XYZ file of C-alpha atoms in Angstrom:
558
model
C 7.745 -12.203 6.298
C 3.730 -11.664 5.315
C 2.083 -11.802 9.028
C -1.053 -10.558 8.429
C -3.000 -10.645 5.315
C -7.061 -8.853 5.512
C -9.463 -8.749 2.932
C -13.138 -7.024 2.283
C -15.570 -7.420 -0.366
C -13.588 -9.449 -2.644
C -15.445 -11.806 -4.810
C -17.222 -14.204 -1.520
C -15.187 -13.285 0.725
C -16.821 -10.617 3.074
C -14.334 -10.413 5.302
C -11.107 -12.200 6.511
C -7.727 -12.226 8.543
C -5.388 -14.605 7.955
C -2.172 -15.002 10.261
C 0.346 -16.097 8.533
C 3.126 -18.180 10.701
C 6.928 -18.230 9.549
C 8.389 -21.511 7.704
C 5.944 -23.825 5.823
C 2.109 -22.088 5.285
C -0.381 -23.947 3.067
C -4.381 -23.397 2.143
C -6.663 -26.163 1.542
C -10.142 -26.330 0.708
C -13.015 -27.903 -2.465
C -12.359 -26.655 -5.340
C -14.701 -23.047 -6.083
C -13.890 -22.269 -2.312
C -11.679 -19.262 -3.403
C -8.234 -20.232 -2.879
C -7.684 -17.933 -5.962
C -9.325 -14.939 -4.815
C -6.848 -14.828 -1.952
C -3.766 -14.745 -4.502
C -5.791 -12.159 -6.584
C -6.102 -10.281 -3.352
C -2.055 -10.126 -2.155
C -1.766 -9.226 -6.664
C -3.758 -6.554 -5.602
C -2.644 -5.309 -2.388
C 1.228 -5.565 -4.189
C 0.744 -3.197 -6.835
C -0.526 -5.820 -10.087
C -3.144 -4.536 -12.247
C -6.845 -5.559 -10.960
C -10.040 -4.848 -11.888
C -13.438 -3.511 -10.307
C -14.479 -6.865 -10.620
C -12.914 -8.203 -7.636
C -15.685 -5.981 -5.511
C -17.940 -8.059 -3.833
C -21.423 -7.575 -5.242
C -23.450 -4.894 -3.500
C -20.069 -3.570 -2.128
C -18.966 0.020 -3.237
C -15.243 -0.711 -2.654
C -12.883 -3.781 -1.827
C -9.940 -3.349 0.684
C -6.803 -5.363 1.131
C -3.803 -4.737 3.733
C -0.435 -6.839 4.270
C 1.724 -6.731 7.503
C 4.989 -7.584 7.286
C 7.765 -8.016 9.882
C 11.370 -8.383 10.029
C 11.938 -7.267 6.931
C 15.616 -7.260 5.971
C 17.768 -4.156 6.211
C 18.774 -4.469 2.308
C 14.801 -4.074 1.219
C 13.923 -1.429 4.018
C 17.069 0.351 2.527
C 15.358 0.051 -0.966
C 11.882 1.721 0.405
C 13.853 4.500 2.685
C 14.931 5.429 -1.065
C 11.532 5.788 -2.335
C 10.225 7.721 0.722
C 8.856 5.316 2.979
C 9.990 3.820 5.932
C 8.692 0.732 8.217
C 8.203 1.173 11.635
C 10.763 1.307 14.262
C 9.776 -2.720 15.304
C 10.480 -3.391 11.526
C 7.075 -3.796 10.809
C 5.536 -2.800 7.366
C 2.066 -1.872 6.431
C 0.870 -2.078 2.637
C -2.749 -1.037 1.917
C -5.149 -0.706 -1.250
C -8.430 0.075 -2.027
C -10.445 -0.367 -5.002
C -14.024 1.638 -5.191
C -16.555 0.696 -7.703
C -15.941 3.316 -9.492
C -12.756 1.939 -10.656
C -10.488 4.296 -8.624
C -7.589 3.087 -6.477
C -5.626 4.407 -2.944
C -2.990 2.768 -2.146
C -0.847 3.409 1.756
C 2.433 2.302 2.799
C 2.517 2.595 6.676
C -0.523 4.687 6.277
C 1.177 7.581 3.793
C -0.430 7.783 0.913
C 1.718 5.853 -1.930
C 1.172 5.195 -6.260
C 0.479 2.060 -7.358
C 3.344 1.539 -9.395
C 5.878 2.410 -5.847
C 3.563 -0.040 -4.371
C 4.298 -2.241 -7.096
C 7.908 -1.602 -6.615
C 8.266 -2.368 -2.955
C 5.733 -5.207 -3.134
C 8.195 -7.199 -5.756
C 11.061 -6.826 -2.857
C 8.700 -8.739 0.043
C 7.043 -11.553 -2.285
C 7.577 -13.513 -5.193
C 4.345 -15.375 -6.163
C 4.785 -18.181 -8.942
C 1.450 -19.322 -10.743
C 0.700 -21.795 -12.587
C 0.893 -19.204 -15.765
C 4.760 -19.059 -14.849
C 5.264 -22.710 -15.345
C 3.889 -21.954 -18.726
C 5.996 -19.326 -19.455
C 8.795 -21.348 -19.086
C 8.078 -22.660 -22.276
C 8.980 -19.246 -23.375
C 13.212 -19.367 -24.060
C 13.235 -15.237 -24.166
C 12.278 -15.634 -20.165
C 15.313 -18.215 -19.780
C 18.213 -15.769 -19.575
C 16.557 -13.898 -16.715
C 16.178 -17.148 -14.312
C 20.162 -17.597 -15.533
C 21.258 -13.947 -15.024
C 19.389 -14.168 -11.447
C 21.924 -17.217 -10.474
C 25.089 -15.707 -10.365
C 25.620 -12.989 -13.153
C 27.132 -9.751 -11.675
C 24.452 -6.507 -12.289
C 27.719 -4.074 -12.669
C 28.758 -6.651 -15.758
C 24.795 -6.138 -17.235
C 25.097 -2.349 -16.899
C 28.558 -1.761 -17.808
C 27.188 -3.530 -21.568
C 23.533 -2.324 -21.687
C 25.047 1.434 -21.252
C 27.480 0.317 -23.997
C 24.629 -0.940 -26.161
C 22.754 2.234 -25.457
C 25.607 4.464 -26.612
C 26.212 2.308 -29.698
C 22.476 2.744 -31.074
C 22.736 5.729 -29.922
C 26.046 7.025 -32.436
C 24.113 4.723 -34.808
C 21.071 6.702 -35.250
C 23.059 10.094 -35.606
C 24.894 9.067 -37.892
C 21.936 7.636 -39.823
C 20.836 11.010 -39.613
C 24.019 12.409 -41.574
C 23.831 9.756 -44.283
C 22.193 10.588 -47.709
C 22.860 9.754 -51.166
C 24.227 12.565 -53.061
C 21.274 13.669 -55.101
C 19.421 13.987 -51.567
C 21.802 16.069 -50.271
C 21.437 18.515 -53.218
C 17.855 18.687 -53.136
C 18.046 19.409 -49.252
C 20.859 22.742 -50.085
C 19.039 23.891 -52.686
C 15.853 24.260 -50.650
C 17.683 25.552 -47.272
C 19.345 27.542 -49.376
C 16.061 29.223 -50.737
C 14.549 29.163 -47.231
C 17.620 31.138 -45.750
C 18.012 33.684 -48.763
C 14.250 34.686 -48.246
C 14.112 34.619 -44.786
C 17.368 37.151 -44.764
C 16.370 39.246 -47.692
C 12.737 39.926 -45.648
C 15.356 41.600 -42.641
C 13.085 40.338 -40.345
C 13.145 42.744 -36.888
C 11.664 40.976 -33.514
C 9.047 42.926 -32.368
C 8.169 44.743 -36.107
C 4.690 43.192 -36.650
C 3.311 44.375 -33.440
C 4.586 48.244 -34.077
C 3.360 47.999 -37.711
C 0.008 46.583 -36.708
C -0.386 49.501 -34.495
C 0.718 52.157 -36.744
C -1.752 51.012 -39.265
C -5.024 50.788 -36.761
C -3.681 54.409 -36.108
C -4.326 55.651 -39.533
C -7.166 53.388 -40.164
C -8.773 55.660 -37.659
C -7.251 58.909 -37.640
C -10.374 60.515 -38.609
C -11.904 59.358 -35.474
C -9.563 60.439 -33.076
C -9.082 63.779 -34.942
C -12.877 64.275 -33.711
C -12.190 62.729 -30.578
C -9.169 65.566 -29.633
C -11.341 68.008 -30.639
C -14.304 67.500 -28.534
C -12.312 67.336 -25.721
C -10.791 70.557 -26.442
C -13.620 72.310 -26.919
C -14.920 70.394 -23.651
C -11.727 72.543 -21.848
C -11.785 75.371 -24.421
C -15.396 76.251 -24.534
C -17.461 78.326 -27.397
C -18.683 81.151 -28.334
C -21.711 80.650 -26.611
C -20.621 78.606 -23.564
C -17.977 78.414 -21.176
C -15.272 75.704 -20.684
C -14.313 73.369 -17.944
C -10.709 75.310 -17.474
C -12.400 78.784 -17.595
C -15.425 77.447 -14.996
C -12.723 75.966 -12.698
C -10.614 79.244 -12.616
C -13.293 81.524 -12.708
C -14.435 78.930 -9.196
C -11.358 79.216 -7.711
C -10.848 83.085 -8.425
C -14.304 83.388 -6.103
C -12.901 81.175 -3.382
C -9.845 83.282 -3.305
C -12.104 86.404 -2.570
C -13.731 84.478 -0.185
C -10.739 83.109 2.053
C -10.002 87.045 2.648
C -12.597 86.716 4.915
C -12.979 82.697 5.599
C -9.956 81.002 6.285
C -11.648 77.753 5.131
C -12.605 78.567 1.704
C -8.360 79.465 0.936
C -8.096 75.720 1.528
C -10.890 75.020 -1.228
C -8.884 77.507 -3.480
C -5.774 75.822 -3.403
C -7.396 72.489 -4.324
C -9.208 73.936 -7.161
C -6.133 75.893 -8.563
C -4.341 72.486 -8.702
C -7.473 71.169 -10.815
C -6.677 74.088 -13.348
C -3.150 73.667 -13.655
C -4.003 69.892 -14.294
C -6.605 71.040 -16.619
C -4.620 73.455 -18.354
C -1.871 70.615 -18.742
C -4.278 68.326 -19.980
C -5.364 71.316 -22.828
C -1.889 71.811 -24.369
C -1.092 67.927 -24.167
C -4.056 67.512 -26.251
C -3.287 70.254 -28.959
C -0.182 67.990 -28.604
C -1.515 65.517 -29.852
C -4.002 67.216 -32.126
C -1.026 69.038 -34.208
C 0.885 65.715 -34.366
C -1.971 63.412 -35.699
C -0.797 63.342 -39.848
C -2.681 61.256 -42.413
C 0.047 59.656 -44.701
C -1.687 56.911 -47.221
C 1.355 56.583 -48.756
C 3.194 55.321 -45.642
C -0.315 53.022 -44.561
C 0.133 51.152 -48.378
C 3.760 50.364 -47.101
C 2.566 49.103 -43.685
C -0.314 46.562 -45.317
C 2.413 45.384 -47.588
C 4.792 44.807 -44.944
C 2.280 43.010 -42.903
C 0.968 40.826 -45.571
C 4.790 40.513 -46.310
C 5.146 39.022 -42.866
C 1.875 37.496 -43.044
C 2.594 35.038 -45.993
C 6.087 34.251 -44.635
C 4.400 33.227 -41.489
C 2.601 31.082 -43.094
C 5.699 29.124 -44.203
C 7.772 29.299 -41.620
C 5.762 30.172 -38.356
C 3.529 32.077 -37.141
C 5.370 35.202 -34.899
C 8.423 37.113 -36.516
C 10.302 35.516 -33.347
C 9.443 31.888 -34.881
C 10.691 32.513 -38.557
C 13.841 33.880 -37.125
C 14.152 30.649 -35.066
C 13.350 28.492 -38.063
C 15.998 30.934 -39.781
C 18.663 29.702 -37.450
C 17.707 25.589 -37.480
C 17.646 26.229 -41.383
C 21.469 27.671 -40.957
C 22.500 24.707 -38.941
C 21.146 22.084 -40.934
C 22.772 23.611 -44.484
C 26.233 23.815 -42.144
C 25.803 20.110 -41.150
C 24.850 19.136 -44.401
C 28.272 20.720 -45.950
C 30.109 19.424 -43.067
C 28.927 16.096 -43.254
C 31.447 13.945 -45.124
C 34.063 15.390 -41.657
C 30.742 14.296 -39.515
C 30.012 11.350 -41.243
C 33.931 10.137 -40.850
C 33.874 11.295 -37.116
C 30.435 9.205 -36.000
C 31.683 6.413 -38.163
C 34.914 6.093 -35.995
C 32.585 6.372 -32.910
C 30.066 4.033 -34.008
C 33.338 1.771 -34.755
C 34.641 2.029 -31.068
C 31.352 2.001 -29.575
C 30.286 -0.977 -31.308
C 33.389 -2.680 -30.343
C 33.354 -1.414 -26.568
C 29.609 -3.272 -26.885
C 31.191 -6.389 -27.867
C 33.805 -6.485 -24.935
C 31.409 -5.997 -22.577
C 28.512 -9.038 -24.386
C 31.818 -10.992 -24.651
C 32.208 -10.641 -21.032
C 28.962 -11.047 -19.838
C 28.930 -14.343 -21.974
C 31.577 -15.602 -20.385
C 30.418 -14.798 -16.880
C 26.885 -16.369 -17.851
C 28.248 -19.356 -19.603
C 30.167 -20.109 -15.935
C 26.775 -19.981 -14.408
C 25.022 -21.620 -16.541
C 27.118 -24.861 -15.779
C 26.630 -24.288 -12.018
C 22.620 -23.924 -12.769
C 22.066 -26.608 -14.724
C 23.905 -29.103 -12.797
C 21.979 -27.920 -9.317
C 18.247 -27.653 -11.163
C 19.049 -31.087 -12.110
C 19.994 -32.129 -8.325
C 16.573 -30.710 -7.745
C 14.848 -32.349 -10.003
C 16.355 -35.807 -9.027
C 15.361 -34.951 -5.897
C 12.231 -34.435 -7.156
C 11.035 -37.501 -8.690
C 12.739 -37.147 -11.694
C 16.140 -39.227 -11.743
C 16.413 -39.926 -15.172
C 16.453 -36.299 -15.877
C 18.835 -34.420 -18.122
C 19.125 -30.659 -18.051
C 21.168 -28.407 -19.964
C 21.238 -25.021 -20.668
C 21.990 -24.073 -24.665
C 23.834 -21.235 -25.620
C 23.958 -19.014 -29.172
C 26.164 -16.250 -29.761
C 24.078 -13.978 -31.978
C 23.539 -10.325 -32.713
C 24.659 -7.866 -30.204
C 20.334 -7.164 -28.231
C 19.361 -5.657 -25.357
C 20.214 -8.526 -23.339
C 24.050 -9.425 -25.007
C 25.143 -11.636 -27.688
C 24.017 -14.970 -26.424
C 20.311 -16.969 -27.450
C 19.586 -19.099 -23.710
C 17.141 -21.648 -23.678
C 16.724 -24.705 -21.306
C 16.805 -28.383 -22.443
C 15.550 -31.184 -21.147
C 15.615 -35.060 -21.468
C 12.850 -36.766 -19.227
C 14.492 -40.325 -20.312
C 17.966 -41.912 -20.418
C 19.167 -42.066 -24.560
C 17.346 -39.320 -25.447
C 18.427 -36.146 -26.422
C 17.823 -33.400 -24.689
C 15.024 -30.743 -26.610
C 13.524 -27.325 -25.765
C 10.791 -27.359 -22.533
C 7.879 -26.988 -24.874
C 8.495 -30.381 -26.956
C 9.042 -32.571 -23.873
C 7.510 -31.144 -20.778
C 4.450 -31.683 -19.235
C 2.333 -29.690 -16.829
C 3.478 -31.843 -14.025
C 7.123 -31.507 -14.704
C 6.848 -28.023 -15.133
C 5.635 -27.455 -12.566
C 8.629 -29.686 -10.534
C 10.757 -28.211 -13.030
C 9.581 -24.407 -11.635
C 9.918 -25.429 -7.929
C 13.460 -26.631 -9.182
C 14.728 -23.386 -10.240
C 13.152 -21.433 -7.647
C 14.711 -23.446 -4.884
C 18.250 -22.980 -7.088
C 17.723 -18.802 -7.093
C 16.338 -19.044 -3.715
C 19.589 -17.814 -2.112
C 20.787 -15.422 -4.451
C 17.548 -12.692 -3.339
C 16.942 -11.132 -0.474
C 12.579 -11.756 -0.593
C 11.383 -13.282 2.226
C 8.157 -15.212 1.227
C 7.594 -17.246 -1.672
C 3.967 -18.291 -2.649
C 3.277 -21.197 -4.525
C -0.161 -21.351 -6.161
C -1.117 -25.092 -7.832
C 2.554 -25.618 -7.538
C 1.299 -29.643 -7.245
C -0.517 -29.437 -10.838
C -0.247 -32.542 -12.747
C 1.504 -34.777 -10.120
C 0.847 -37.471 -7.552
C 2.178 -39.894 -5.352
C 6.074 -40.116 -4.340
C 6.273 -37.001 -6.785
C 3.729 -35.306 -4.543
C 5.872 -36.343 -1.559
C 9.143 -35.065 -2.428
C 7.514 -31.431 -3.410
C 5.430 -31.239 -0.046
C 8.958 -32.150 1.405
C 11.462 -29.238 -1.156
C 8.634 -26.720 -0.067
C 9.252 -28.134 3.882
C 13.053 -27.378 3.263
C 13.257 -23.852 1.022
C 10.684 -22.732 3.968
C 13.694 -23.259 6.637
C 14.920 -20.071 5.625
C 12.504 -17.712 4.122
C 8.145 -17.869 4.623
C 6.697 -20.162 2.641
C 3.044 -20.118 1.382
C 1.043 -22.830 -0.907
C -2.141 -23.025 -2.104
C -2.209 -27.099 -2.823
C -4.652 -29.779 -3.345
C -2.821 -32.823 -2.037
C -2.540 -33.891 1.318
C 0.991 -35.001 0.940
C 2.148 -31.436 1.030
C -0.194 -30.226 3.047
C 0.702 -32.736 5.991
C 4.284 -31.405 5.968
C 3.379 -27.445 6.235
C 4.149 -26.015 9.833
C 0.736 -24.154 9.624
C -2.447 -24.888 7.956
C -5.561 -22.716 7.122
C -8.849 -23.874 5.493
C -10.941 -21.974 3.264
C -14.527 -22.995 2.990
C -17.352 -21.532 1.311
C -21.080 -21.602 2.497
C -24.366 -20.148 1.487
C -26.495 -17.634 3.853
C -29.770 -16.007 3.157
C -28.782 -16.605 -0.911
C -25.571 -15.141 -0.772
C -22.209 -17.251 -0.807
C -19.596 -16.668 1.896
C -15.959 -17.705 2.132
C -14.162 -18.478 5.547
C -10.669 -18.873 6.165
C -10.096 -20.907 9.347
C -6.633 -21.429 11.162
C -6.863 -25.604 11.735
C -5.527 -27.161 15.263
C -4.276 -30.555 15.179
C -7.590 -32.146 15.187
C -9.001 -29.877 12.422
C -6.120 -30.561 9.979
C -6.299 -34.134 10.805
C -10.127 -33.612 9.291
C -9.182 -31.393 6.295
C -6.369 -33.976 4.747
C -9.031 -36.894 5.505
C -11.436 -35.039 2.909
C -8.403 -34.314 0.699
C -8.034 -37.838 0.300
C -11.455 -39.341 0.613
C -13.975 -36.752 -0.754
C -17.250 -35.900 0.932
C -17.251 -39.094 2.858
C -14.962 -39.245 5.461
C -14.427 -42.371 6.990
C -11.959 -44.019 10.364
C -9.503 -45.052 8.098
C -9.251 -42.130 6.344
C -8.715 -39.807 9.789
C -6.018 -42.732 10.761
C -4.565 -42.182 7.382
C -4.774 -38.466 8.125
C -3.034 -38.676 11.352
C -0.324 -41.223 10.530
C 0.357 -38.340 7.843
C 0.854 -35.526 9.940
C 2.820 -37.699 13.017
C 5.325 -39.008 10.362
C 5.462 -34.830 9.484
C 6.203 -34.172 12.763
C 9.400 -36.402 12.296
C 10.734 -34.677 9.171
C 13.306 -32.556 9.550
């Protein structure tokens, strides 16, 4: 369950700690207070988009961390498997921080985590219904969900959503495949013309990089010509002056007169005879190169054709020799499918055939499984919801077969009939926000037992309703809470008097700047808080008595 939830520099709150009890939780307080900004905070520190907004003005970041305890073995499973683990007590840490800048950090048990695995392991502690979800129940497309959550096997959804997947999946291949004749012809004829000119060019990986230096060779053989033969003159000599080679032996011919009498200079000679055998290496390497250095123009016309050969076939087909021969190959294969395609088109057809009907099996099944729960859901959402306040009631759940979707075969939507003799119609046409919202609490006290997340938060779960109505919500919330946390945001002291802890938020002004407080109430305080829930600003004797009778008649519900 959530022990611990602390915020900083959201919205007016500055700071705050908030200590969470097990079973029933609620939060009172006037209306602007910022009972909101606490569910936009645990949105937050869970992993749901949120905006820069939320900073406090003047702040340069917002922070928000969750503590949770006992978490079940089933969900710390699920986090081992994304990396994380809680502590060895059980207990689990979820942090995030939003700078002004926009940026976010986010820490699970102080390693650094994503958003979206934040996101991931946040959905497995808390569910949080809103007053948008009662809304969306209007929606039929988010019907099958609630049903598939009652009862409906996940190996029976995978088993047909990988049989759907496989079925589009032969479907679109053998789209590809399918052409009218007069296509098909125009599609040979122009492989066929790519592949003959592509083979008649005898493409050679590798060629345009030899050819491109060949020709910069010619283009400046005159160059190097003069090149070789200043350096062999710089070795050679003239008439007039002497070489390096002859000034190196003629060196080392003196040092070897010397080391007759100097044992040191023989050392000198032997290094500078290795200098003119290196030299005199150098000298015939370059006449080498000298006598091999021809000047064909003949053979550099053939190169700049072959280049601007390659050149315009690049163009076409790609840019490298290495890309037109890959192109070369993908132009084969699609000419041999093309040919083949009649003995493709019969084999994907036969796949498409089985795979469409393994699809149906496995929608047919699911159906069936789903139209078994449905029964089972609609008659307990209707217990509910005679339960709560609404015994005239009817509550059905329609089913369509249709075309084979993501989800199956079958169209769900809810029904309901508010009053005896009348038929039941879709949510949207008969609904309103009251009973949706009963209708919500309804379903999530039906699906209550078939997850493993330990607190539920109801925000404006009381919206539109009053009275006994009021009464018998305060008193589902009083029961789901008996086995997993329970935490309400509510404006009616009938639900509030029946919560097992209560916490007031309350919003003041200091030196111009608004501040919000969130105060754990003792007996006396909550006693206080569901007097001004009934009576306003003004809170009178009768109203505390009122107040107390309340919360001792609580005290004596089970």
């Amino acid at each position: 369950m959530l022990t611990q939830l602390y915020i900083e520099n959201i919205a007016v709150i500055e700071r705050a700690s908030i200590d969470f009890q097990g079973g029933f939780n609620v939060l009172t307080g006037e209306t602007g207070a910022g009972k909101s900004i606490l569910i936009d905070s645990l949105h937050a520190v869970l992993g749901e988009r949120t905006s820069r907004d939320l900073i406090r003005t003047g702040a340069r970041s917002a922070f928000v961390s969750a503590t949770f305890s006992d978490v079940e073995e089933n969900v710390l499973e699920a986090i081992r498997e994304l990396g994380y683990a809680a502590e060895e007590d059980g207990t689990l840490l979820l942090q995030r921080e939003i700078s002004a800048e926009g940026k976010s950090s986010c820490r699970i048990n102080s390693r650094p985590a994503t958003v979206s695995v934040l996101r991931e392991i946040g959905a497995q502690l808390i569910n949080i219904h809103g007053q948008h979800e009662s809304y969306g129940l209007l929606s039929p497309e988010s019907h099958m969900g609630y049903l598939d959550r009652m009862g409906v096997p996940q190996a029976l959804l995978q088993a047909y959503q990988e049989a759907y997947r496989r079925m589009n999946r032969v479907k679109k291949e053998l789209e590809g495949f399918q052409m009218d004749e007069a296509q098909k012809a125009r599609q040979i004829d122009l492989l066929t013309y790519q592949i003959g000119e592509l083979e008649a060019a005898q493409l050679r990986p590798g060629e345009q990089e030899e050819l491109t230096e060949r020709r910069d060779l010619y283009r400046n053989s005159e160059k190097i010509a003069g090149a070789l033969q200043a350096a062999k003159l710089a070795l050679d000599g003239e008439d007039e002056a002497e070489g390096a080679l002859s000034a190196v032996t003629d060196a080392a011919d003196a040092l070897a007169d010397a080391g007759r009498y100097l044992p040191a200079a023989a050392s000198l000679e032997e290094r500078l005879r290795s200098v003119q055998y290196e030299l005199e290496d150098c000298n015939t390497e370059i006449g080498g190169l000298a006598d091999g250095l021809e000047y064909d123009p003949e053979e550099l016309e053939q190169i700049e054709g072959r280049l601007d050969q390659l050149y315009r076939l690049g163009l076409k087909y790609g840019g490298s020799v290495e890309e037109m021969l890959a192109f070369l190959e993908d132009c084969k294969k699609q000419l041999s499918d093309i040919e083949l395609s009649d003995a493709h088109i019969a084999r994907l057809t036969k796949e498409h055939q089985e795979a469409e009907a393994e699809a149906w099996r496995c929608a047919k099944a699911l159906s069936a499984k789903r139209q078994e729960v449905a029964a089972l859901f609609a008659k307990r959402v209707q217990e509910e919801l005679t339960f709560l306040d609404m015994p005239n009631v009817t509550f059905l759940v329609q089913r369509e077969e249709g075309a084979l979707s993501p989800s199956g075969c079958d169209r769900v939507q809810f029904l309901i009939s508010t009053n005896p003799g009348e038929p039941a119609k879709p949510l949207a046409k008969i609904a309103s926000g009251g009973e949706l919202s009963r209708i919500m609490l309804a379903i999530k006290t039906v699906l209550a037992g078939t997850d493993h997340i330990g607190t539920l938060i109801f925000d404006e779960i009381d919206t539109g309703i009053s009275g006994s109505a009021a009464q018998k919500v305060g008193l589902k919330l009083r029961e789901v809470s008996r086995t997993r946390q329970v935490i309400c945001v509510t404006h009616l002291a009938q639900i509030a008097s029946l919560a097992d802890a209560h916490f007031q938020i309350k919003k003041h002004v200091e030196h111009d700047r608004t501040y919000t407080n969130v105060t754990a109430l003792d007996h006396e305080g909550r006693k206080r808080e569901l007097a001004r829930i009934m009576g306003g600003t003004e809170i009178t004797e009768l109203l505390l008595q009122n107040a107390e009778e309340m919360l001792q008649m609580a005290k004596k519900t089970p």
